Coordinates of C-alpha atoms in Angstrom, one line a residue:
X1 CA -3.2 11.9 23.1
X2 CA -0.9 8.9 22.5
X3 CA 1.1 8.5 19.2
X4 CA 4.0 6.6 17.8
X5 CA 6.8 9.2 17.2
X6 CA 9.8 8.8 15.0
X7 CA 12.9 9.9 17.0
X8 CA 15.6 9.3 14.4
X9 CA 17.0 6.2 12.6
X10 CA 16.4 3.1 14.7
X11 CA 14.3 4.9 17.3
X12 CA 10.6 5.4 18.0
X13 CA 8.5 6.0 21.1
X14 CA 4.8 5.6 22.0
X15 CA 4.3 8.8 23.9
X16 CA 1.9 11.7 24.7
X17 CA 1.7 14.5 22.1
X18 CA -0.8 17.4 21.7
X19 CA -4.0 16.5 20.0
X20 CA -4.3 17.8 16.4
X21 CA -6.7 20.6 15.5
X22 CA -7.9 22.3 12.3
X23 CA -5.0 24.3 10.7
X24 CA -6.6 24.9 7.3
X25 CA -10.2 25.3 6.2
X26 CA -9.9 22.1 4.1
X27 CA -8.8 20.0 7.1
X28 CA -10.6 17.3 9.0
X29 CA -9.7 15.7 12.3
X30 CA -10.3 12.0 12.5
X31 CA -10.5 9.8 15.6
X32 CA -8.5 6.8 14.6
X33 CA -10.2 3.5 15.1
X34 CA -8.0 1.3 13.0
X35 CA -4.5 1.7 11.6
X36 CA -1.8 -0.5 10.3
X37 CA 2.0 -0.7 9.6
X38 CA 3.5 -0.4 6.2
X39 CA 6.8 -1.6 4.9
X40 CA 7.5 2.1 4.1
X41 CA 7.3 2.8 7.9
X42 CA 10.2 0.3 8.4
X43 CA 12.2 2.1 5.7
X44 CA 11.6 5.3 7.5
X45 CA 12.8 3.9 10.8
X46 CA 15.9 2.5 9.1
X47 CA 16.7 5.9 7.8
X48 CA 16.0 5.3 4.2
X49 CA 13.5 8.3 4.0
X50 CA 15.6 11.2 5.2
X51 CA 12.7 13.7 4.6
X52 CA 11.0 12.4 7.8
X53 CA 12.1 14.6 10.6
X54 CA 12.5 13.4 14.2
X55 CA 9.4 14.2 16.2
X56 CA 7.0 13.2 13.3
X57 CA 4.1 10.9 14.2
X58 CA 4.3 7.9 11.9
X59 CA 1.6 6.2 9.8
X60 CA -0.3 6.9 6.6
X61 CA -3.3 4.5 6.7
X62 CA -6.4 4.6 8.9
X63 CA -10.1 4.1 9.3
X64 CA -11.8 6.3 11.8
X65 CA -14.6 8.8 12.6
X66 CA -14.6 12.5 11.6
X67 CA -14.7 14.6 14.7
X68 CA -14.1 18.1 13.3
X69 CA -14.0 19.7 9.9
X70 CA -12.8 23.0 8.5
X71 CA -15.1 25.5 7.0
X72 CA -14.4 24.5 3.4
X73 CA -15.0 20.7 3.8
X74 CA -18.2 19.7 2.0
X75 CA -18.2 15.9 1.5
X76 CA -17.9 14.6 5.1
X77 CA -19.1 15.8 8.5
X78 CA -18.6 14.9 12.1
X79 CA -19.8 11.4 12.9
X80 CA -19.0 10.0 9.4
X81 CA -16.9 6.8 9.4
X82 CA -14.2 7.2 6.8
X83 CA -11.1 5.7 5.2
X84 CA -8.1 7.9 5.3
X85 CA -6.0 7.6 2.1
X86 CA -2.3 7.4 2.3
X87 CA -2.2 10.2 -0.3
X88 CA -3.6 13.7 0.2
X89 CA -4.7 15.6 -2.9
X90 CA -5.3 19.4 -3.2
X91 CA -7.6 18.7 -6.1
X92 CA -6.5 21.9 -8.0
X93 CA -2.9 21.5 -9.3
X94 CA -2.0 20.1 -12.7
X95 CA -1.2 16.6 -11.3
X96 CA -4.4 16.3 -9.3
X97 CA -6.4 17.3 -12.4
X98 CA -4.7 14.4 -14.1
X99 CA -5.5 12.0 -11.2
X100 CA -1.8 11.8 -10.3
X101 CA -2.4 12.7 -6.7
X102 CA 0.9 11.2 -5.6
X103 CA 2.6 14.1 -7.4
X104 CA 0.4 16.8 -6.0
X105 CA 2.1 20.2 -6.0
X106 CA -0.5 22.0 -4.0
X107 CA 0.6 20.7 -0.6
X108 CA -0.6 17.1 -0.9
X109 CA 0.9 13.9 -2.1
X110 CA 2.4 11.5 0.4
X111 CA 2.5 13.8 3.4
X112 CA 0.9 11.8 6.3
X113 CA 3.6 10.2 8.4
X114 CA 6.2 11.7 6.0
X115 CA 6.1 15.5 5.9
X116 CA 3.4 16.0 8.6
X117 CA 2.1 14.0 11.5
X118 CA 0.5 10.7 10.5
X119 CA -2.1 8.2 11.6
X120 CA -0.5 5.9 14.1
X121 CA -2.1 7.9 16.9
X122 CA -5.5 8.3 18.6
X123 CA -6.3 11.3 16.4
X124 CA -5.0 12.6 13.1
X125 CA -5.3 15.8 11.1
X126 CA -6.0 15.1 7.4
X127 CA -5.5 17.9 4.9
X128 CA -7.7 18.3 1.9
X129 CA -10.4 16.1 3.4
X130 CA -12.8 16.4 0.5
X131 CA -10.2 14.6 -1.7
X132 CA -8.4 12.5 0.9
X133 CA -11.0 10.6 2.9
X134 CA -13.7 8.2 1.7
X135 CA -17.0 7.6 3.5
X136 CA -17.3 3.9 4.3
X137 CA -20.4 1.7 4.1
X138 CA -21.1 -0.2 7.3
X139 CA -20.9 -3.5 5.4
X140 CA -17.1 -3.1 5.0
X141 CA -15.1 -4.2 8.1
X142 CA -12.5 -1.7 9.4
X143 CA -9.7 -4.3 9.1
X144 CA -10.6 -4.9 5.5
X145 CA -11.1 -1.2 4.7
X146 CA -7.7 -0.1 6.0
X147 CA -6.1 -2.2 3.3
X148 CA -7.6 0.2 0.8
X149 CA -5.6 3.1 2.3
X150 CA -2.4 1.9 0.6
X151 CA -1.5 -1.7 -0.3
X152 CA -4.5 -2.5 -2.5
X153 CA -4.4 0.6 -4.6
X154 CA -0.6 0.4 -4.7
X155 CA -0.6 -3.2 -5.9
X156 CA -3.3 -2.4 -8.4
X157 CA -2.0 1.0 -9.8
X158 CA 1.8 0.8 -9.5
X159 CA 2.1 -2.9 -10.1
X160 CA -0.7 -4.2 -12.3
X161 CA -1.8 -1.1 -14.3
X162 CA 1.7 0.3 -14.8
X163 CA 2.7 -3.2 -15.8
X164 CA -0.2 -3.3 -18.3
X165 CA -1.2 -6.8 -17.3
X166 CA -3.3 -8.4 -20.1
X167 CA -5.3 -11.6 -20.5
X168 CA -3.0 -14.6 -21.0
X169 CA 0.1 -12.8 -19.7
X170 CA 2.7 -14.5 -17.5
X171 CA 3.1 -12.3 -14.5
X172 CA 5.9 -12.7 -12.0
X173 CA 5.7 -10.9 -8.6
X174 CA 9.0 -10.7 -6.8
X175 CA 8.4 -10.2 -3.1
X176 CA 5.0 -11.3 -1.7
X177 CA 4.7 -9.3 1.4
X178 CA 1.5 -7.3 1.7
X179 CA 2.1 -5.2 -1.4
X180 CA 3.2 -8.1 -3.5
X181 CA 0.1 -10.1 -2.4
X182 CA -2.1 -7.2 -3.3
X183 CA -0.5 -7.2 -6.7
X184 CA -1.2 -11.0 -7.0
X185 CA -4.8 -10.4 -6.1
X186 CA -5.2 -7.4 -8.5
X187 CA -3.5 -9.2 -11.4
X188 CA -6.2 -11.8 -11.3
X189 CA -8.7 -9.2 -12.4
X190 CA -7.1 -9.3 -15.8
X191 CA -7.1 -13.1 -16.3
X192 CA -3.4 -13.6 -16.8
X193 CA -2.3 -17.0 -18.1
X194 CA -0.2 -17.6 -14.9
X195 CA 1.1 -15.8 -11.9
X196 CA 4.4 -16.8 -10.4
X197 CA 5.4 -15.6 -6.9
X198 CA 9.0 -15.3 -5.7
X199 CA 10.0 -14.7 -2.1
X200 CA 12.5 -16.0 0.5
X201 CA 9.9 -16.8 3.1
X202 CA 7.8 -20.0 2.7
X203 CA 4.9 -18.6 4.7
X204 CA 4.6 -15.7 2.2
X205 CA 4.8 -18.1 -0.7
X206 CA 2.0 -20.2 0.9
X207 CA -0.1 -17.0 1.3
X208 CA 0.5 -16.2 -2.4
X209 CA -0.7 -19.7 -3.4
X210 CA -3.8 -19.2 -1.2
X211 CA -4.6 -15.9 -2.8
X212 CA -4.2 -17.2 -6.3
X213 CA -0.6 -17.6 -7.5
X214 CA -0.3 -20.5 -9.9
X215 CA 3.4 -21.3 -9.0
X216 CA 5.8 -20.2 -6.3
X217 CA 9.6 -20.4 -6.0
X218 CA 12.1 -19.3 -3.4
X219 CA 14.3 -16.4 -4.3
X220 CA 17.3 -18.6 -3.5
X221 CA 16.0 -21.5 -5.7
X222 CA 16.8 -20.2 -9.2
X223 CA 13.6 -18.4 -10.0
X224 CA 15.0 -17.4 -13.4
X225 CA 15.1 -21.1 -14.4
X226 CA 11.5 -21.7 -13.3
X227 CA 10.3 -18.7 -15.3
X228 CA 12.2 -19.9 -18.3
X229 CA 10.8 -23.4 -18.0
X230 CA 7.2 -22.0 -17.7
X231 CA 7.6 -19.7 -20.7
X232 CA 9.6 -21.9 -23.1
X233 CA 12.6 -19.7 -22.5
X234 CA 10.9 -16.5 -23.4
X235 CA 10.6 -14.8 -20.1
X236 CA 7.6 -13.2 -18.3
X237 CA 5.4 -10.6 -19.9
X238 CA 5.2 -8.6 -16.7
X239 CA 7.5 -8.6 -13.7
X240 CA 6.5 -6.7 -10.6
X241 CA 9.2 -5.7 -8.1
X242 CA 7.7 -5.5 -4.6
X243 CA 10.8 -5.7 -2.3
X244 CA 12.8 -2.5 -2.7
X245 CA 16.4 -3.9 -2.7
X246 CA 18.8 -3.8 -5.7
X247 CA 19.1 -7.6 -6.0
X248 CA 15.3 -7.9 -6.4
X249 CA 15.1 -5.2 -9.1
X250 CA 18.0 -6.7 -11.0
X251 CA 16.4 -10.2 -10.8
X252 CA 13.2 -8.7 -12.4
X253 CA 15.1 -7.3 -15.3
X254 CA 16.6 -10.7 -16.0
X255 CA 13.3 -12.5 -16.0
X256 CA 11.4 -10.2 -18.3
X257 CA 10.9 -11.2 -22.0
X258 CA 11.8 -9.0 -24.9
X259 CA 9.1 -6.4 -25.2
X260 CA 7.9 -7.0 -21.7
X261 CA 7.3 -4.7 -18.7
X262 CA 9.0 -4.3 -15.3
X263 CA 6.9 -2.4 -12.8
X264 CA 8.8 -1.3 -9.7
X265 CA 6.7 -0.9 -6.6
X266 CA 9.3 -1.4 -3.9
X267 CA 10.7 1.5 -1.9
X268 CA 14.5 1.6 -2.6
X269 CA 16.9 3.0 -0.1
X270 CA 20.0 2.2 -2.2
X271 CA 21.0 2.5 -5.9
X272 CA 20.3 -0.5 -8.1
X273 CA 22.2 -1.3 -11.3
X274 CA 20.4 -0.9 -14.6
X275 CA 22.2 -3.2 -17.0
X276 CA 21.5 -1.4 -20.2
X277 CA 24.2 -3.4 -21.9
X278 CA 21.7 -6.3 -21.8
X279 CA 18.4 -4.4 -21.8
X280 CA 18.9 -1.9 -24.6
X281 CA 18.1 -4.4 -27.3
X282 CA 15.1 -6.0 -25.6
X283 CA 12.5 -3.2 -25.9
X284 CA 11.8 -3.5 -22.2
X285 CA 9.6 -0.9 -20.5
X286 CA 10.5 -0.1 -16.8
X287 CA 8.0 1.9 -14.8
X288 CA 8.3 3.4 -11.3
X289 CA 5.7 5.3 -9.3
X290 CA 4.1 6.4 -6.1
X291 CA 0.5 5.3 -5.7
X292 CA -2.0 8.0 -6.6
X293 CA -5.1 6.2 -5.0
X294 CA -7.4 7.4 -7.8
X295 CA -8.6 3.8 -7.9
X296 CA -9.7 3.7 -4.2
X297 CA -13.4 4.4 -4.9
X298 CA -13.5 1.6 -7.5
X299 CA -11.7 -0.8 -5.2
X300 CA -14.0 0.1 -2.3
X301 CA -17.0 -0.8 -4.5
X302 CA -15.4 -4.1 -5.4
X303 CA -14.6 -4.9 -1.7
X304 CA -18.2 -4.1 -0.7
X305 CA -19.3 -6.5 -3.4
X306 CA -17.0 -9.2 -2.1
X307 CA -14.8 -9.1 -5.2
X308 CA -11.5 -8.5 -3.5
X309 CA -9.7 -10.9 -1.2
X310 CA -8.7 -9.2 2.0
X311 CA -9.1 -11.5 5.0
X312 CA -6.1 -13.6 3.9
X313 CA -3.8 -10.5 4.1
X314 CA -4.4 -9.7 7.8
X315 CA -2.4 -12.1 10.0
X316 CA -2.1 -10.3 13.3
X317 CA -4.4 -8.0 15.4
X318 CA -3.3 -5.6 18.2
X319 CA -4.8 -2.9 20.3
X320 CA -3.4 0.6 19.4
X321 CA -1.4 0.9 22.6
X322 CA 0.4 -2.4 21.6
X323 CA 1.9 -0.7 18.5
X324 CA 5.6 -1.2 19.6
X325 CA 4.9 -5.0 19.9
X326 CA 3.1 -4.9 16.5
X327 CA 6.2 -3.3 14.9
X328 CA 8.4 -6.0 16.4
X329 CA 6.2 -8.7 15.0
X330 CA 5.9 -7.0 11.6
X331 CA 9.6 -6.3 11.3
X332 CA 10.4 -10.0 11.9
X333 CA 8.0 -11.3 9.3
X334 CA 10.3 -14.2 8.3
X335 CA 10.0 -15.5 11.8
X336 CA 6.5 -14.5 12.7
X337 CA 4.7 -15.1 9.4
X338 CA 3.3 -11.5 9.6
X339 CA 1.7 -10.1 6.5
X340 CA -0.5 -7.2 7.4
X341 CA -0.9 -6.3 11.1
X342 CA -4.0 -4.3 12.1
X343 CA -4.2 -2.1 15.2
X344 CA -7.5 -1.2 16.8
X345 CA -10.7 -1.8 14.9
X346 CA -13.7 -1.7 17.2
X347 CA -16.7 -3.6 16.0
X348 CA -19.4 -1.7 14.1
X349 CA -22.9 -2.5 13.2
X350 CA -23.7 -4.1 9.8
X351 CA -26.8 -2.8 8.3
X352 CA -29.1 -5.6 7.2
X353 CA -30.8 -5.2 3.9
X354 CA -34.5 -5.8 3.9
X355 CA -35.8 -9.0 2.4
X356 CA -37.1 -8.7 -1.2
X357 CA -40.8 -9.4 -1.6
X358 CA -41.5 -12.8 -3.0

């Protein structure tokens, strides 16, 4: 089969590799119909995630069809159309029993495209299939469903829930790439008073406004002053960091109010300064976290019901074999306006519901 293989910092190749097979009784093999590129993949290629060994197939998000299952798999079978979660869960360890699948100690967690071969390929082996894939209704399009593999649960769980967004809050999202936009969308479920988006790229700020942000400001246009003006000098109740660079994190800690919350979502490859000389007296809560994807079934129901914006997040479509071009477009988002790029995605039939009797 063909797959995108990490060859070391700065190097990838679309090449032939052996097709995956069942290695463990809990595995499933999925024929990948739709996949996408994550900002974390860019961090891997830059060398920010040294655990990824050269020779690893990249990618941790997919929609596809089950083609083979191990003897212990009970919830899906060959022919099922499924969402492949970015997080695998053994379902048995302490953390899985607490719904903290990202911290799985039984061989799961973030393994796809990280510690084992991933989903930017024609086929992928998914461990712990009963806990790591989700059957999809035909009413949900593949390009929408693949957003549930990572960015929507990440924005919701690590950004909004960790930040404890409440009705009436002022919420600032720093960095409105795909994850930040997902956080903007998810925050609206809790009726905040206002959402302020901060980014360097005007196309991303425009996307934030389209998806529900009440105000936007360039990261180079004194966002701290705007937040101060909109909160009578108090600061934001919740600030979500969705960039992964020290300057963004430090900006977040300057914009939060006393007693407020900073939820860090971005993947950091360098140390960031924690200015405790300013923060110690402010009762500020700072959270970090890897997504657990325990919310995926809930978000899938909401998407099927039309309650989650998703179409605005996908800006580019490619065939799977065009993945190197897709990476180029995604990596130059400031120039190309790319948000989420989707690869593959064959059409599927939508089941029409019968008309109700009059």
